[in-house]
mmCIF file of C-alpha atoms in Angstrom:
data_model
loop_
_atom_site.group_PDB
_atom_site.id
_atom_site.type_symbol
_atom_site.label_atom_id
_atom_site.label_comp_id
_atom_site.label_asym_id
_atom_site.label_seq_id
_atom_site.Cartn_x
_atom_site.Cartn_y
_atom_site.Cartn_z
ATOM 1 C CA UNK A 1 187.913 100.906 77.896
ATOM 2 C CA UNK A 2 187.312 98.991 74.999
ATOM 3 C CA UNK A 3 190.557 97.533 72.913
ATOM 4 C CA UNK A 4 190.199 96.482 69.572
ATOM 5 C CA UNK A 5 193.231 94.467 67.396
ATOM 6 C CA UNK A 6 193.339 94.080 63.785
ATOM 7 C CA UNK A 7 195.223 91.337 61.523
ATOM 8 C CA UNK A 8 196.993 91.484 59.379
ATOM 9 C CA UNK A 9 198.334 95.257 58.884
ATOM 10 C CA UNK A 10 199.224 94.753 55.267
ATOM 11 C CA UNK A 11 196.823 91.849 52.780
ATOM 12 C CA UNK A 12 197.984 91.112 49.038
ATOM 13 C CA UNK A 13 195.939 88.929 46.874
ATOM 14 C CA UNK A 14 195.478 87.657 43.397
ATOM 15 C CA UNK A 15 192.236 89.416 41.783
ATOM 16 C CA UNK A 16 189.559 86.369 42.306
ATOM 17 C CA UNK A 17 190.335 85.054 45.394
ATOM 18 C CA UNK A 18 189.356 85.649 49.000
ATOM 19 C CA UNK A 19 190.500 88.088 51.661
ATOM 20 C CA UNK A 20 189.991 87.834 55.248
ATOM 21 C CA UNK A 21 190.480 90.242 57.914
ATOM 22 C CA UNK A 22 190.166 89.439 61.369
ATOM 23 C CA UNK A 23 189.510 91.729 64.746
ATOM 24 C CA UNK A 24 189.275 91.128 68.198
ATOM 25 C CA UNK A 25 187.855 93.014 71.047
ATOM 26 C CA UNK A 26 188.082 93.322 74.692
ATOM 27 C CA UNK A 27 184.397 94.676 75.947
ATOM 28 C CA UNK A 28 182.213 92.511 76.191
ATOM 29 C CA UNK A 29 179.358 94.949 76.415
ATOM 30 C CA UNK A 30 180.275 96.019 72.634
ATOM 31 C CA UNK A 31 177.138 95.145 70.394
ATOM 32 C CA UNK A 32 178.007 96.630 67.780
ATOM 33 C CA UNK A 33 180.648 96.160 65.107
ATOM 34 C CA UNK A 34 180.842 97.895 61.871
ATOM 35 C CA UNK A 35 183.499 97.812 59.304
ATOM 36 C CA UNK A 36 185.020 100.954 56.825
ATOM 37 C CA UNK A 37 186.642 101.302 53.814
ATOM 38 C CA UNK A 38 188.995 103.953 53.400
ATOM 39 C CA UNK A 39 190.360 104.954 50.013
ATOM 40 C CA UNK A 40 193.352 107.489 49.338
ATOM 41 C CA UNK A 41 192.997 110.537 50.654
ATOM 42 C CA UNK A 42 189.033 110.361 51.872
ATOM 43 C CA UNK A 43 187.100 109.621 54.634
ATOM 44 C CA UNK A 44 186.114 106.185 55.968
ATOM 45 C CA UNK A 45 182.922 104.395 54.455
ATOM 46 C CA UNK A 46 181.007 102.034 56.227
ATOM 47 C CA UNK A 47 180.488 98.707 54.141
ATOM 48 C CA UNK A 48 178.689 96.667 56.507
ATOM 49 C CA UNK A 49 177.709 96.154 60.129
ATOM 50 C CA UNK A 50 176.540 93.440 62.450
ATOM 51 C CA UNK A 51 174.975 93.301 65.660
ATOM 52 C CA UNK A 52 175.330 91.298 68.972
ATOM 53 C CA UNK A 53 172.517 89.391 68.035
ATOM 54 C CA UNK A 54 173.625 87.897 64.681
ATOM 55 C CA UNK A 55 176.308 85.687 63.900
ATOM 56 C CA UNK A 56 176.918 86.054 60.090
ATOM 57 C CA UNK A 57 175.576 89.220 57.805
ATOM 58 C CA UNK A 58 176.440 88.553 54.098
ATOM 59 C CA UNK A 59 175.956 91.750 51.314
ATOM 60 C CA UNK A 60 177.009 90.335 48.200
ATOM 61 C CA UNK A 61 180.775 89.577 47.665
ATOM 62 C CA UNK A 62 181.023 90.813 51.671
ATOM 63 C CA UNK A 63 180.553 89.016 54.615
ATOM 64 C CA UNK A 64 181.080 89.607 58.674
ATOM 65 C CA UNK A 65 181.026 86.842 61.191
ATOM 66 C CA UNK A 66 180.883 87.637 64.645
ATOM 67 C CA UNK A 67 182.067 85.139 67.576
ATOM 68 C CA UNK A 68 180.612 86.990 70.880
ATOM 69 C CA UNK A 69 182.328 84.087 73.059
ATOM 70 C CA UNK A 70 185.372 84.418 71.535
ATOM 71 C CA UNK A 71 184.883 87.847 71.413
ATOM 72 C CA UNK A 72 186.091 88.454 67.126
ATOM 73 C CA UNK A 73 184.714 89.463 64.297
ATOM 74 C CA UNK A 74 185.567 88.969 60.269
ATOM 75 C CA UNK A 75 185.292 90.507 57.426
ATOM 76 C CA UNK A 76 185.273 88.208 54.224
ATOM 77 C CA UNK A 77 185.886 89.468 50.446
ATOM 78 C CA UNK A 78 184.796 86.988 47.927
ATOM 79 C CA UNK A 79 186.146 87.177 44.246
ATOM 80 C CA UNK A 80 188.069 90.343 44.984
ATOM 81 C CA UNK A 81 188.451 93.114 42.393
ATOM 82 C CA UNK A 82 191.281 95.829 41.969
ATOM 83 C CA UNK A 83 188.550 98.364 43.241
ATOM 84 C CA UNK A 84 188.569 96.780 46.446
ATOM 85 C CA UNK A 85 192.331 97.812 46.972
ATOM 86 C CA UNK A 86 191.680 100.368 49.969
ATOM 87 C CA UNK A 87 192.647 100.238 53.696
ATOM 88 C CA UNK A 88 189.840 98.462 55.979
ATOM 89 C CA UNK A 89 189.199 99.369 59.288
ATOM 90 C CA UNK A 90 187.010 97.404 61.576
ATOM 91 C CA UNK A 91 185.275 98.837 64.921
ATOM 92 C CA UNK A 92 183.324 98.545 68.349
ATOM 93 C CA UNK A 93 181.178 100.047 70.073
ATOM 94 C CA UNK A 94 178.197 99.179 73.019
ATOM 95 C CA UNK A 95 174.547 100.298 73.637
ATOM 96 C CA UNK A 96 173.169 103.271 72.447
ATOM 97 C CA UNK A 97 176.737 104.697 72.376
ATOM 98 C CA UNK A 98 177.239 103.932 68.502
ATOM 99 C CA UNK A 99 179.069 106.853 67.839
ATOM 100 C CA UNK A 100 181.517 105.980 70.328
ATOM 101 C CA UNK A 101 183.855 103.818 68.438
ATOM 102 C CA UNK A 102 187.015 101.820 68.949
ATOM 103 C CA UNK A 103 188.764 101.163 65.662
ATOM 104 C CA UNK A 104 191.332 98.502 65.009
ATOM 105 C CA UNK A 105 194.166 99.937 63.493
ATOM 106 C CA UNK A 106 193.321 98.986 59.455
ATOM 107 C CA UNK A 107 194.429 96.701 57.018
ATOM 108 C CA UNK A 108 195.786 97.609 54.178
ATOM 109 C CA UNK A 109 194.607 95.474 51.231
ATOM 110 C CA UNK A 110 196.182 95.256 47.774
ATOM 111 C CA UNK A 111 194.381 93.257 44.989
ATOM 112 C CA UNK A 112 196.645 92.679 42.110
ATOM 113 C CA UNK A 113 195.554 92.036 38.624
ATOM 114 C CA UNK B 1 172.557 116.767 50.454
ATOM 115 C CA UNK B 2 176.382 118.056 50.759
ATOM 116 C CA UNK B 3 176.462 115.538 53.657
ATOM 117 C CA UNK B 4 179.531 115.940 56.086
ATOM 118 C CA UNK B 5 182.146 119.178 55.122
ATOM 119 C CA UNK B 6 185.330 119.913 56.436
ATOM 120 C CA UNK B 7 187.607 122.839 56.139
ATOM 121 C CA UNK B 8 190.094 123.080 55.447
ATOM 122 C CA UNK B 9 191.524 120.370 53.589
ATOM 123 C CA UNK B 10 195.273 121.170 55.010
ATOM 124 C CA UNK B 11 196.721 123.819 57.426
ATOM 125 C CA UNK B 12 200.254 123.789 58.371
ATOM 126 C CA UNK B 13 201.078 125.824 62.155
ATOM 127 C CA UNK B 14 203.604 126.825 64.081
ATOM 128 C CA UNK B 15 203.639 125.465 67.611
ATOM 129 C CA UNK B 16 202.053 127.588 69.868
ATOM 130 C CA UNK B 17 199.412 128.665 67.451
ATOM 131 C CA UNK B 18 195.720 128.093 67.844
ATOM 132 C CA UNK B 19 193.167 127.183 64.953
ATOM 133 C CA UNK B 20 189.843 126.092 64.581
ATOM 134 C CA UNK B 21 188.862 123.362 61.882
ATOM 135 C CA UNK B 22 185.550 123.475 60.989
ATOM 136 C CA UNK B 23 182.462 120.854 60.594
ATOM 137 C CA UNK B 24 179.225 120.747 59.185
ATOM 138 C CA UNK B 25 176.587 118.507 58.316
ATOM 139 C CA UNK B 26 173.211 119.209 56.260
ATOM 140 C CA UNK B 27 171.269 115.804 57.249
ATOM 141 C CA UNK B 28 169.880 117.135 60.728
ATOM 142 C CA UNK B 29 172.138 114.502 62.701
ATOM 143 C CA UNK B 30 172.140 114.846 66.522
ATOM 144 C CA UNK B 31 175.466 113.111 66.963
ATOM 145 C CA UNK B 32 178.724 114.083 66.319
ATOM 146 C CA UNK B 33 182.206 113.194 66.581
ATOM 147 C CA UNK B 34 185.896 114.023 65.899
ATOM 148 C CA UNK B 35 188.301 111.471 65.339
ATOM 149 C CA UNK B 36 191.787 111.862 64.853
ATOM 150 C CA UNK B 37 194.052 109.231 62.712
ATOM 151 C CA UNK B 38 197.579 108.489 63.054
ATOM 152 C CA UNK B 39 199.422 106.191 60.877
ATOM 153 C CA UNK B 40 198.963 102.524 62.240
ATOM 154 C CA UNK B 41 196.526 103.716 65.182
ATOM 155 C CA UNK B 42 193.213 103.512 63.019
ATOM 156 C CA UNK B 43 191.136 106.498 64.149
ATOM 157 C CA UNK B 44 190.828 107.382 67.704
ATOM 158 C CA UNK B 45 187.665 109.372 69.170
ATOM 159 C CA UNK B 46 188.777 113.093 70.329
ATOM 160 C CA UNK B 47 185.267 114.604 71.051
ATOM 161 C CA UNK B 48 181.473 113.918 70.566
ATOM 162 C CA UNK B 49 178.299 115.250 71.011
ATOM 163 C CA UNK B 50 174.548 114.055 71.241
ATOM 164 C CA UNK B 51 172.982 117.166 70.303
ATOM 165 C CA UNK B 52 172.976 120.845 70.200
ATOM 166 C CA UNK B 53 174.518 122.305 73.563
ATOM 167 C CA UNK B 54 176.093 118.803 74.964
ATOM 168 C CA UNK B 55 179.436 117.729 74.470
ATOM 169 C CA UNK B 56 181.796 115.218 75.829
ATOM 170 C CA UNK B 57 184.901 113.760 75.989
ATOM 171 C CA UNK B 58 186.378 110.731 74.005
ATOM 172 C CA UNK B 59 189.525 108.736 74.010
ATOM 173 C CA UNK B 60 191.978 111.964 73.282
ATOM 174 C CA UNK B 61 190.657 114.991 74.051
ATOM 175 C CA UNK B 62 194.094 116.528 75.575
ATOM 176 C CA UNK B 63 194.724 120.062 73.816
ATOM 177 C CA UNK B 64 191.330 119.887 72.340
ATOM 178 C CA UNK B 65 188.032 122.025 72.964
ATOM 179 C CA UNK B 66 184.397 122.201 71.082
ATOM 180 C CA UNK B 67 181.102 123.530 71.143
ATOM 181 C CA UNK B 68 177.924 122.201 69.837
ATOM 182 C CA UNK B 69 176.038 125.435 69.018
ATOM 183 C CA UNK B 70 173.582 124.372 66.224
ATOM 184 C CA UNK B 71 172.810 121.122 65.162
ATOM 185 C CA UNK B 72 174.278 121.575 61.806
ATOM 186 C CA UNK B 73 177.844 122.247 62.982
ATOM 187 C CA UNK B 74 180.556 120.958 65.094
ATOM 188 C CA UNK B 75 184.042 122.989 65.381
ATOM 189 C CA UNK B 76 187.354 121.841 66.723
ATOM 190 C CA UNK B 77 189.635 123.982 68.620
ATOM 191 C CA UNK B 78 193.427 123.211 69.032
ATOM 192 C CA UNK B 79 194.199 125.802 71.944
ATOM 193 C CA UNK B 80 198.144 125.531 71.631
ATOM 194 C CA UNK B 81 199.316 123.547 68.406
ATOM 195 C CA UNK B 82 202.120 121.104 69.199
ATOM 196 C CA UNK B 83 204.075 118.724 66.940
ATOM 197 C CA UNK B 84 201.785 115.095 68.715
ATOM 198 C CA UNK B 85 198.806 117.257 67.152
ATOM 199 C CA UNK B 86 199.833 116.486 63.185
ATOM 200 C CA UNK B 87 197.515 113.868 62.046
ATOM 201 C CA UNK B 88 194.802 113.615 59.931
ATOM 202 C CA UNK B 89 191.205 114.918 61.535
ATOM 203 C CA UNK B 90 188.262 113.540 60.616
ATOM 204 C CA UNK B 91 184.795 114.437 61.203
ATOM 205 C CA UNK B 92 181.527 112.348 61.683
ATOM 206 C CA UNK B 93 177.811 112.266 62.366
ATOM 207 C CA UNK B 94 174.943 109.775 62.837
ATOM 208 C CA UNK B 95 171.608 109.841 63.796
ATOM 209 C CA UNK B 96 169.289 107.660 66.032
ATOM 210 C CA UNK B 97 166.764 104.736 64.563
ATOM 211 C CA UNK B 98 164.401 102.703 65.517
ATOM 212 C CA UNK B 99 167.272 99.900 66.286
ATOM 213 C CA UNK B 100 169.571 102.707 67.642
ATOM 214 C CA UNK B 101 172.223 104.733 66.348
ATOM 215 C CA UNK B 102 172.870 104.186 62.706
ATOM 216 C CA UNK B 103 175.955 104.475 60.507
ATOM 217 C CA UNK B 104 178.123 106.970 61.179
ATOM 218 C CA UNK B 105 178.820 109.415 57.604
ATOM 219 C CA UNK B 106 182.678 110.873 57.617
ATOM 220 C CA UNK B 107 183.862 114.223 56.490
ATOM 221 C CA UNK B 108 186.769 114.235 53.783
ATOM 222 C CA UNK B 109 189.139 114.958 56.479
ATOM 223 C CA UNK B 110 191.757 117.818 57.245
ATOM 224 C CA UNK B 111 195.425 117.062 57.140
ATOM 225 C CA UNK B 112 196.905 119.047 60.015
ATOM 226 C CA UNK B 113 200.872 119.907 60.514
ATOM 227 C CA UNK B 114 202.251 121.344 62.880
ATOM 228 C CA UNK B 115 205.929 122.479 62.948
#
């Protein structure tokens, strides 16, 4: 089955800078890859997905690259904020099978002031 | 729209004892899924289904049982509650687009110990 990795487990950065969180997977029949943010004590929320058939989606300060040969994906956080502290998941999933997903095991994300 | 509900929030059980956590969705999804997250393990897929009646298994679905009766809910059963069963259970559905499934909208989650 599909494997998914996630790095790094824990992310601190200054408010105004940059965070990136990488994932790689194992299927390569997964075409499709969305990523979740997941605040204290709720439920995951997607923030944006991408598709085997695009290479870069950008919505506003958040960005996902996808590398099918290499087989990983990125999610990039541009001018962070303190509301973007949270734990980010990333996942994968193939076909028509999109509620079938893989998650990497999160990254928790601390912006400090 | 009340979206994706879950209840209840916590339960605490003996080992040995069964329960039920409940799951319901008012936005006429077909699919839906139970995942189950342990710290450092992301969430893992225990059940889904693609519609009223049909059911199958995901990545976990040792000690685990559920029935798609209606369209608008999804139960969980644990038959025999043992201590590997405490996590936090979370609930999800999607629906089907013209480009194929589309994002999948999670429940608020039940924290579940078991003792």
């Amino acid at each position: 089955g599909e494997n998914v990795e996630q790095h790094p487990s824990t992310l601190s950065v200054q408010e105004g800078d940059s965070a990136v969180i990488k994932c790689t997977y194992s299927d390569s029949a997964s075409n499709y890859f969305p990523w979740y943010k997941q605040e204290l004590g709720k439920g995951p929320q997607l923030i944006i997905d991408i598709r085997s058939n695009v290479g870069e989606k950008k919505d506003q300060r958040i960005a996902v690259t996808l590398n099918k040969t290499a087989k990983h994906f990125s999610l990039h956080i541009t001018e962070t904020q303190p509301e973007d502290s949270a734990v980010y998941f990333c996942a994968a999933s193939r076909g028509a099978a999109g509620n079938k997903l893989t998650f990497g095991g999160g990254t928790r994300v601390l912006v400090k002031p | 729209n009340a979206g994706v509900t879950q209840t209840p929030k916590f339960q605490v059980l003996k080992t040995g004892q069964s329960m039920t956590l409940q799951c319901a969705q008012d936005m006429n999804h077909e699919y839906m899924s139970w995942y189950r997250q342990d710290p450092g393990m992301g969430l893992r897929l225990i059940h889904y289904s693609v519609g009223a009646g049909i059911t199958d298994q995901g990545e976990v679905p040792n000690g685990y049982n559920v029935s798609r009766s209606t369209t608008e809910d999804f139960p969980l059963r644990l038959l025999s509650a043992a201590p590997s069963q405490t996590s936090v259970y979370f609930c999800a559905s999607s629906y089907s687009g013209a480009r194929g499934l589309r994002e999948q909208y999670f429940g608020p989650g039940t924290r579940l110990t078991v003792t």
